[in-house]
Tab-separated table of C-alpha atoms in Angstrom:
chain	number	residue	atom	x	y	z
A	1	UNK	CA	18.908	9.228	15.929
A	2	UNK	CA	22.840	9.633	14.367
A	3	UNK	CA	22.928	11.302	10.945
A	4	UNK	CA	22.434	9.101	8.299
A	5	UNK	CA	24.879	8.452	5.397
A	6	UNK	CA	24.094	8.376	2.246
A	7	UNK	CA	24.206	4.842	2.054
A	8	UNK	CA	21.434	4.955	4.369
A	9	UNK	CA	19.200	7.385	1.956
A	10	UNK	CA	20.198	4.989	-0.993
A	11	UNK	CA	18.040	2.365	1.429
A	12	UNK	CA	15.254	4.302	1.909
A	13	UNK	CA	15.004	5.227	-1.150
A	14	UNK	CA	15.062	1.099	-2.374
A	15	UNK	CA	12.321	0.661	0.281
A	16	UNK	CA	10.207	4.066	-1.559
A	17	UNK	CA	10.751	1.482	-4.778
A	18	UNK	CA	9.442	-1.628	-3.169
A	19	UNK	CA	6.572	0.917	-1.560
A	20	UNK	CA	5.735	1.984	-5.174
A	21	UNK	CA	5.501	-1.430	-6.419
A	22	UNK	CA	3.146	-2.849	-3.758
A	23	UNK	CA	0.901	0.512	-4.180
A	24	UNK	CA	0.597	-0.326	-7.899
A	25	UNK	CA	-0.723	-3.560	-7.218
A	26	UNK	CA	-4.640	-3.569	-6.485
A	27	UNK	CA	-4.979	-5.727	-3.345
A	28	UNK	CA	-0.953	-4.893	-1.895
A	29	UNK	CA	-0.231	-1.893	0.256
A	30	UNK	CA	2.800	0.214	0.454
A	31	UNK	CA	1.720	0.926	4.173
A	32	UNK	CA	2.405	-3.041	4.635
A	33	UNK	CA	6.384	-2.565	3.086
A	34	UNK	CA	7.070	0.479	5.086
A	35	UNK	CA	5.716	-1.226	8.007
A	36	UNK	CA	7.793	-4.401	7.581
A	37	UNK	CA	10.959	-2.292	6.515
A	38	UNK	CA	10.805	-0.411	9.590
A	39	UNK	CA	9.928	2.860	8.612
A	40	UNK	CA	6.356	3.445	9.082
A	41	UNK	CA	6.325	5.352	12.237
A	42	UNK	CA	9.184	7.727	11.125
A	43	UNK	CA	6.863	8.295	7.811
A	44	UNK	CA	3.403	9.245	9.920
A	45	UNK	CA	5.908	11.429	12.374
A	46	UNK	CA	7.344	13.411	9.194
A	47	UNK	CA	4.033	13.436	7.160
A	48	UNK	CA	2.291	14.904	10.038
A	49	UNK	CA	4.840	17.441	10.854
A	50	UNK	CA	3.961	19.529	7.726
A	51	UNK	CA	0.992	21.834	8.736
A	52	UNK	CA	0.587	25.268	9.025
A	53	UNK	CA	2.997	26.197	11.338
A	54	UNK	CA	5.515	24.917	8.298
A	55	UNK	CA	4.664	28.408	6.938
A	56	UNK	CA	5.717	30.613	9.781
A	57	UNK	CA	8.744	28.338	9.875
A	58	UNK	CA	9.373	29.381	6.219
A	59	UNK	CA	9.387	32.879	6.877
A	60	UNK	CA	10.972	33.328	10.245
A	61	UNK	CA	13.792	30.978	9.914
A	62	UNK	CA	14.044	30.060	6.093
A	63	UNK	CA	13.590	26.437	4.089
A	64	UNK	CA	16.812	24.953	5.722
A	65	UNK	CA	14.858	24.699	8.928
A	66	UNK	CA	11.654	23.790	7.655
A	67	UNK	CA	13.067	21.119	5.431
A	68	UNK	CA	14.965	19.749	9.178
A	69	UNK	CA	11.545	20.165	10.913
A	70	UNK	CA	9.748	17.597	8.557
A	71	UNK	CA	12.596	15.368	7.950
A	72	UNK	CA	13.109	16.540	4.711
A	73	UNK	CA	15.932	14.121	3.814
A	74	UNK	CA	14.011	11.139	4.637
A	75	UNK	CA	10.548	11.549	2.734
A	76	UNK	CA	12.969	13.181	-0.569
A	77	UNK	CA	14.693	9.802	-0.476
A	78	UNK	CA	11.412	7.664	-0.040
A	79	UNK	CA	9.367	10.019	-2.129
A	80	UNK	CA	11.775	9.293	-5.020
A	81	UNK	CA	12.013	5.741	-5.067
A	82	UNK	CA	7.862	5.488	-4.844
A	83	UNK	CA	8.296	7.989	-8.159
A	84	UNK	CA	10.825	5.471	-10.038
A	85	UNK	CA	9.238	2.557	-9.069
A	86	UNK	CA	5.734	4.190	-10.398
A	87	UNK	CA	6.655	5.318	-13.502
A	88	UNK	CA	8.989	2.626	-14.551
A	89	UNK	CA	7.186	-0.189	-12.925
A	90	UNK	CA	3.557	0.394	-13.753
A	91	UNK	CA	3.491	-0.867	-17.203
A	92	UNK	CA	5.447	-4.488	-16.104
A	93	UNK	CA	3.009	-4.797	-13.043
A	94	UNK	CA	-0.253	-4.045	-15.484
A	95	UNK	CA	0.631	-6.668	-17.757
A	96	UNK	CA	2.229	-9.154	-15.384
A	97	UNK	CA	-1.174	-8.968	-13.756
A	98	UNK	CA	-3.007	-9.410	-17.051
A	99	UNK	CA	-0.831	-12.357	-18.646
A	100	UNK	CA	0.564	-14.144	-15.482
A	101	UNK	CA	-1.750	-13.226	-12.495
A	102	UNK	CA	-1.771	-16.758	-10.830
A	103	UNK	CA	2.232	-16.139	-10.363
A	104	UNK	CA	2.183	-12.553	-9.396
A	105	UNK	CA	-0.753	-12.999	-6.567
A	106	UNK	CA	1.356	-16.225	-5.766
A	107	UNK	CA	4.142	-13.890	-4.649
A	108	UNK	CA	2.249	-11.240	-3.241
A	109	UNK	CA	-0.080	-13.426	-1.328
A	110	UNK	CA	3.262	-15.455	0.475
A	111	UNK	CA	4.691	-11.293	0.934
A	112	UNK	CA	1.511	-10.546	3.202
A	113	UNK	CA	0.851	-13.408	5.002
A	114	UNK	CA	4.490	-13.083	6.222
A	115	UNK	CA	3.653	-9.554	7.147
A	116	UNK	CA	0.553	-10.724	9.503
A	117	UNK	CA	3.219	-12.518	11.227
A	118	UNK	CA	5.651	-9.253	11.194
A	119	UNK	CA	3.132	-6.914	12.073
A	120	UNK	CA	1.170	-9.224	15.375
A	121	UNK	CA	4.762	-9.327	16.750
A	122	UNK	CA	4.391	-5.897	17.689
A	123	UNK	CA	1.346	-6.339	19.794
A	124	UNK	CA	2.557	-6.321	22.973
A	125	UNK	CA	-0.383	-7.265	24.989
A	126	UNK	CA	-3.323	-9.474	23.843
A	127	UNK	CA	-6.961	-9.423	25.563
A	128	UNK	CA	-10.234	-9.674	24.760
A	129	UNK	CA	-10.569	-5.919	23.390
A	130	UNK	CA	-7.618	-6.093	21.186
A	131	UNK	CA	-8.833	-9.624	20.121
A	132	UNK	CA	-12.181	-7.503	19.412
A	133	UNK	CA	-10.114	-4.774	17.472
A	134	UNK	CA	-8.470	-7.532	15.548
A	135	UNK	CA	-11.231	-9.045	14.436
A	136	UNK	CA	-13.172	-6.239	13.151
A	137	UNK	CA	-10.366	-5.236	11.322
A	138	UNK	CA	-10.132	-8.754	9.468
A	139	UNK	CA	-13.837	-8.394	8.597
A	140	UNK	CA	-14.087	-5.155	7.727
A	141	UNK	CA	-10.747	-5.639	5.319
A	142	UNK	CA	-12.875	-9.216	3.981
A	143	UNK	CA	-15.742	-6.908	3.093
A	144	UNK	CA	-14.186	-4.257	1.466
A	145	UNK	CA	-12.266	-7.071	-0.925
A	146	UNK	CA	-15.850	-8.564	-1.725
A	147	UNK	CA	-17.182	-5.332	-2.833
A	148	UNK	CA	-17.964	-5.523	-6.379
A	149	UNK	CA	-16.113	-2.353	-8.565
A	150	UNK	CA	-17.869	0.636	-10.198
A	151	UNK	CA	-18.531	-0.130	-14.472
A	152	UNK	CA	-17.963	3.744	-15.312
A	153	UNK	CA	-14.936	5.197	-15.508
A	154	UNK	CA	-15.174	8.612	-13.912
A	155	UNK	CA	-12.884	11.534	-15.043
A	156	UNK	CA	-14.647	14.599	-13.439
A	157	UNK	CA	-11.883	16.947	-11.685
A	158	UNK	CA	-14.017	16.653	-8.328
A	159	UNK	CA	-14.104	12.737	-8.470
A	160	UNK	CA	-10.148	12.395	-9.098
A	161	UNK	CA	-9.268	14.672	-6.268
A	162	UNK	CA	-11.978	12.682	-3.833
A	163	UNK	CA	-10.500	9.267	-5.494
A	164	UNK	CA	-6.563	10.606	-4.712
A	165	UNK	CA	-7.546	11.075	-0.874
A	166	UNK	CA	-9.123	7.884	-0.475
A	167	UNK	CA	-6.624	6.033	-2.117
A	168	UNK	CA	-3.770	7.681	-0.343
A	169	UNK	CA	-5.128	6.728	3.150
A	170	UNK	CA	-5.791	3.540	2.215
A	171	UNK	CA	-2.040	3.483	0.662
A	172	UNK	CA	-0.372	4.218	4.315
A	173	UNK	CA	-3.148	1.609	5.647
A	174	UNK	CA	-0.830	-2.108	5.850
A	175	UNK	CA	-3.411	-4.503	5.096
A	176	UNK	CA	-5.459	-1.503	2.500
A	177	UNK	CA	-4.019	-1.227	-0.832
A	178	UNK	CA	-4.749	2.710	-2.793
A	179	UNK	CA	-4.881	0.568	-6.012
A	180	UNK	CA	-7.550	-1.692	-4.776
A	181	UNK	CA	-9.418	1.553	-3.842
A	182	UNK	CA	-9.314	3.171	-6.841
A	183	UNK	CA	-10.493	-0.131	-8.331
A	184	UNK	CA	-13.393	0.032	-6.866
A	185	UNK	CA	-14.326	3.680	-7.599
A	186	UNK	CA	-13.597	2.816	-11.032
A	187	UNK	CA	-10.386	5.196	-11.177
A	188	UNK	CA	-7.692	2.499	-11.658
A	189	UNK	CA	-7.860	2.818	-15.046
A	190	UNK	CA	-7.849	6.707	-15.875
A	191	UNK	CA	-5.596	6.788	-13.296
A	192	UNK	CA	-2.654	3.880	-15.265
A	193	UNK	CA	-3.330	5.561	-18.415
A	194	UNK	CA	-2.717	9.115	-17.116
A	195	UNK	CA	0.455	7.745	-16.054
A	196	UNK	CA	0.986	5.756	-18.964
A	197	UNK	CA	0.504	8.843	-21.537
A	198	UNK	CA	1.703	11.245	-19.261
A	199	UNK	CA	-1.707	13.165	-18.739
A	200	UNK	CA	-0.024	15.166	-16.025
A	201	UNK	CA	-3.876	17.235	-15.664
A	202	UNK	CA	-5.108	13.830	-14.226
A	203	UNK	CA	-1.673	12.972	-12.561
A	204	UNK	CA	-1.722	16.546	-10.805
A	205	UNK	CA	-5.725	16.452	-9.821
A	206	UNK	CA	-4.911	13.174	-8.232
A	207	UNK	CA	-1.674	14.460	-6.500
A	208	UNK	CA	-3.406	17.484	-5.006
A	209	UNK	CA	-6.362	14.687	-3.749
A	210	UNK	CA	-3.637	12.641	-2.216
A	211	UNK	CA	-1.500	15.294	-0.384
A	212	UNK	CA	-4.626	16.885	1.128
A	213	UNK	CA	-5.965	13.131	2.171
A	214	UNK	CA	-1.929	12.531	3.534
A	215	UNK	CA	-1.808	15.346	5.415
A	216	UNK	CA	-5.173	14.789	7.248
A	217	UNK	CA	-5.308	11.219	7.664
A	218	UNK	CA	-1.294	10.796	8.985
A	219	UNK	CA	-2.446	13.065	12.111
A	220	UNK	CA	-4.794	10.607	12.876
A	221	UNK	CA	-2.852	8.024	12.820
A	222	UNK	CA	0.435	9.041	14.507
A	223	UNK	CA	-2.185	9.888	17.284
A	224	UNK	CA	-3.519	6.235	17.428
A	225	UNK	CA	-0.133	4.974	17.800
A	226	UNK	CA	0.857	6.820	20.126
A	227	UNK	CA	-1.993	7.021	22.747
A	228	UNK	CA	-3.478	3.445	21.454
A	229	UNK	CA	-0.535	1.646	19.979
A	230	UNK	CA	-1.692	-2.083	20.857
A	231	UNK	CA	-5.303	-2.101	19.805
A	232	UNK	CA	-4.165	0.096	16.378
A	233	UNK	CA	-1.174	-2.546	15.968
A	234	UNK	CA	-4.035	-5.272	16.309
A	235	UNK	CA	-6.352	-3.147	13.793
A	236	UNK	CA	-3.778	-3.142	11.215
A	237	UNK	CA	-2.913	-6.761	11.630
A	238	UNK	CA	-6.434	-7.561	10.975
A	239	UNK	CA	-7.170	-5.846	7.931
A	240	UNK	CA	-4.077	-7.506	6.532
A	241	UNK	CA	-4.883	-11.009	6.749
A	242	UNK	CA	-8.662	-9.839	5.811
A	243	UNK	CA	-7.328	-8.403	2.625
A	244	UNK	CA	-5.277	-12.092	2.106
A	245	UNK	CA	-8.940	-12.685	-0.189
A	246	UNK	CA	-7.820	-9.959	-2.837
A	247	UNK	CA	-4.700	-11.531	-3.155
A	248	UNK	CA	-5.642	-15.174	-3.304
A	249	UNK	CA	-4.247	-16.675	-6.465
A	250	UNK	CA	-6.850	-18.629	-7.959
A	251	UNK	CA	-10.282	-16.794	-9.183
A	252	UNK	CA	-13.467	-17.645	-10.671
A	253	UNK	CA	-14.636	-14.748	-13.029
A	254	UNK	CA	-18.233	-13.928	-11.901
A	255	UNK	CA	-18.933	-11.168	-14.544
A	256	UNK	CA	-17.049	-9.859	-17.453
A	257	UNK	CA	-16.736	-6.078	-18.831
A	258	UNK	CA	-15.276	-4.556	-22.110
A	259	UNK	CA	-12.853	-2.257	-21.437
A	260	UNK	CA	-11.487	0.794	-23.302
A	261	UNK	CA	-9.982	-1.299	-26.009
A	262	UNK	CA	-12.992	-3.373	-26.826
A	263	UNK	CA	-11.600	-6.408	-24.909
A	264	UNK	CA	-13.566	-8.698	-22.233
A	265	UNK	CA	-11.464	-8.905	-19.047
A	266	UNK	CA	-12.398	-9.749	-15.232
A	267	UNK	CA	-14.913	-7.530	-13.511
A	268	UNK	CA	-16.554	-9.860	-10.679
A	269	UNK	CA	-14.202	-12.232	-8.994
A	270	UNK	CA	-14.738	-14.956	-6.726
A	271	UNK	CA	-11.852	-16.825	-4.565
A	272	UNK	CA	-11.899	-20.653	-5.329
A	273	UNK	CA	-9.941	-23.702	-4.534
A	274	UNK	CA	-6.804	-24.311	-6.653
A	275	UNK	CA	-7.946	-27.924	-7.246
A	276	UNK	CA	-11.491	-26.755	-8.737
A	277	UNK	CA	-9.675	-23.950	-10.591
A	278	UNK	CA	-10.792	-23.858	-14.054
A	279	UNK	CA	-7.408	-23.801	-16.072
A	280	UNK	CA	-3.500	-24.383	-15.470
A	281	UNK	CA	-3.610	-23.755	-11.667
A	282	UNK	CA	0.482	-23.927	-11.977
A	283	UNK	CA	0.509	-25.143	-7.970
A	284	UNK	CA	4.229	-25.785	-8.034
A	285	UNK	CA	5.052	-22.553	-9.664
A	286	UNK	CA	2.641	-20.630	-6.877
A	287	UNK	CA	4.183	-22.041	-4.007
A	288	UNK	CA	7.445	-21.613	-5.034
A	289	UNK	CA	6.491	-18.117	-5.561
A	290	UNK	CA	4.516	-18.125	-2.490
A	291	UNK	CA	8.024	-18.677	-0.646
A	292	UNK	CA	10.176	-16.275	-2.235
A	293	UNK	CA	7.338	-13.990	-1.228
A	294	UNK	CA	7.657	-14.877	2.041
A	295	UNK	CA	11.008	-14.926	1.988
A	296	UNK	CA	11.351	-11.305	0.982
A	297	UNK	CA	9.558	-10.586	4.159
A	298	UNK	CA	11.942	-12.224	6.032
A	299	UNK	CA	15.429	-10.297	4.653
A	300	UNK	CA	13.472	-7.273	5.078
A	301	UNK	CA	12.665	-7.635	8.762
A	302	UNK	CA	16.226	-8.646	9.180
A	303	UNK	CA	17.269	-5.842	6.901
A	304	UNK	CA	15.175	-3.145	9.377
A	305	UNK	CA	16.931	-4.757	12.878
A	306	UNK	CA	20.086	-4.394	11.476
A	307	UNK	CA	19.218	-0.590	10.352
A	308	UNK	CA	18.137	0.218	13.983
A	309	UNK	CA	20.638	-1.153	15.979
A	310	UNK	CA	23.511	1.074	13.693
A	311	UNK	CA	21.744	3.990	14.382
């Protein structure tokens, strides 16, 4: 690999922001844009690299090598457009999702089904096991979008860091979103508002939760892809279009809960047609949407060749 410019940081760094904004969704995952934008592999390589060997690296030969050992340049760049996107982005996304949700699943919905595509072109070989793999993934991706969430909202030290881990593997899972995770546990919201109101004791448990589940769970990854590449290429493509129900526009609300402020919103949700949706369906307005979605998918792919073949 040539030495990248800074041009090419500024890049990753846009493709950290479109990460952060997918991972802030509940039902999108950030694994899904780094796959599509061409840097997932390079992430797992780097995020696995940091162990502790890092240490003796630190104090035989200094930071300078152990930032070159773990690609330091790369996951600073990515790390910080996750952490703008975030912060700046997680109050739009919350109420976007709360005032216009048949527009912004519209969008999302057209972004991952154009990743299925993106992601099965990689599979190099199909047979019956990695038609196996692929379906398991689908239905095991389906059944964790029909679980129903957790009522309580848990704030106990112990449950944050568990609820960071989880989240974060799910978060470099394409097809698993972190947010959807922590939806279920019941964390989304303790987890919005600690960001919102800059509880940085929450913000820090969950960090600490998430860098011990990265750490662990990127080993076992970069190890699938590289001694089982096809069948964890087919895994992955399965659990995305399984996870297509989260994302499907139009809902029927099952059950209701109050939340914090006293107000009823969606607890139990159940896909439904658009034509027996209860309500403006805006069809139009969701395809369109739909499209651009899709169509974001597409520059990005293009966006990722182009990246390779310069370097």
């Amino acid at each position: 690999m040539q030495e990248r410019k800074l041009i090419d940081y500024i890049v990753i760094t846009l493709k950290g922001i479109a990460m952060g904004a997918a991972d802030v969704v509940p039902g999108v995952s950030g694994g899904t844009i780094a796959f599509i934008s061409g840097i997932y592999e390079e992430l797992l390589a780097s995020i696995s690299s940091i162990k502790f060997s890092t240490l003796k690296l630190l104090k035989n030969e200094g930071i300078k090598a152990v930032w070159k050992a773990v690609n330091g340049n790369f996951l600073a760049a990515l790390m910080l457009g996750i952490f703008i996107s975030i912060v700046s982005l997680a109050k739009l996304i919350s109420w976007l999702i709360e005032n216009k949700p048949i527009m912004v699943w519209a969008f999302f919905f057209g972004l991952v089904l154009a990743s299925i595509l993106f992601v099965g072109k990689q599979i190099k070989k199909w047979n019956i096991i990695t038609m196996v793999v692929f379906l398991l993934g689908a239905l095991i991706a389906f059944y964790i979008t029909t679980l129903q969430p957790m009522i309580s909202e848990n704030t106990s030290p112990l449950f944050l860091f568990f609820a960071g881990a989880l989240a974060i593997c799910a978060m470099i899972l394409p097809g698993i979103s972190g947010a959807f995770i922590l939806v279920l546990l019941g964390a989304y919201k303790p987890v919005l508002d600690a960001v919102h109101y800059r509880d940085f004791k929450i913000i820090l448990l969950i960090a600490f939760g998430a860098v011990v589940g990265l750490l662990s769970f990127s080993k076992i990854l970069k190890w699938l892809f590289n001694h089982y590449k096809n069948y964890t290429l087919a895994a992955l493509t399965g659990f995305i279009l399984g996870s297509l129900n989260k994302i499907w526009p139009w809902k029927e609300t099952l059950t209701w809960r109050l939340n914090s402020h006293g107000i009823n919103v969606p607890f139990n949700e159940q896909s439904v047609s658009p034509f027996s949706f209860n309500g403006n369906a805006q069809i139009g307005v969701a395809v369109i949407l739909m499209i651009v979605g899709f169509g974001v998918i597409i520059l990005l792919e293009k966006l990722a060749d182009s990246t390779k073949k310069e370097l």
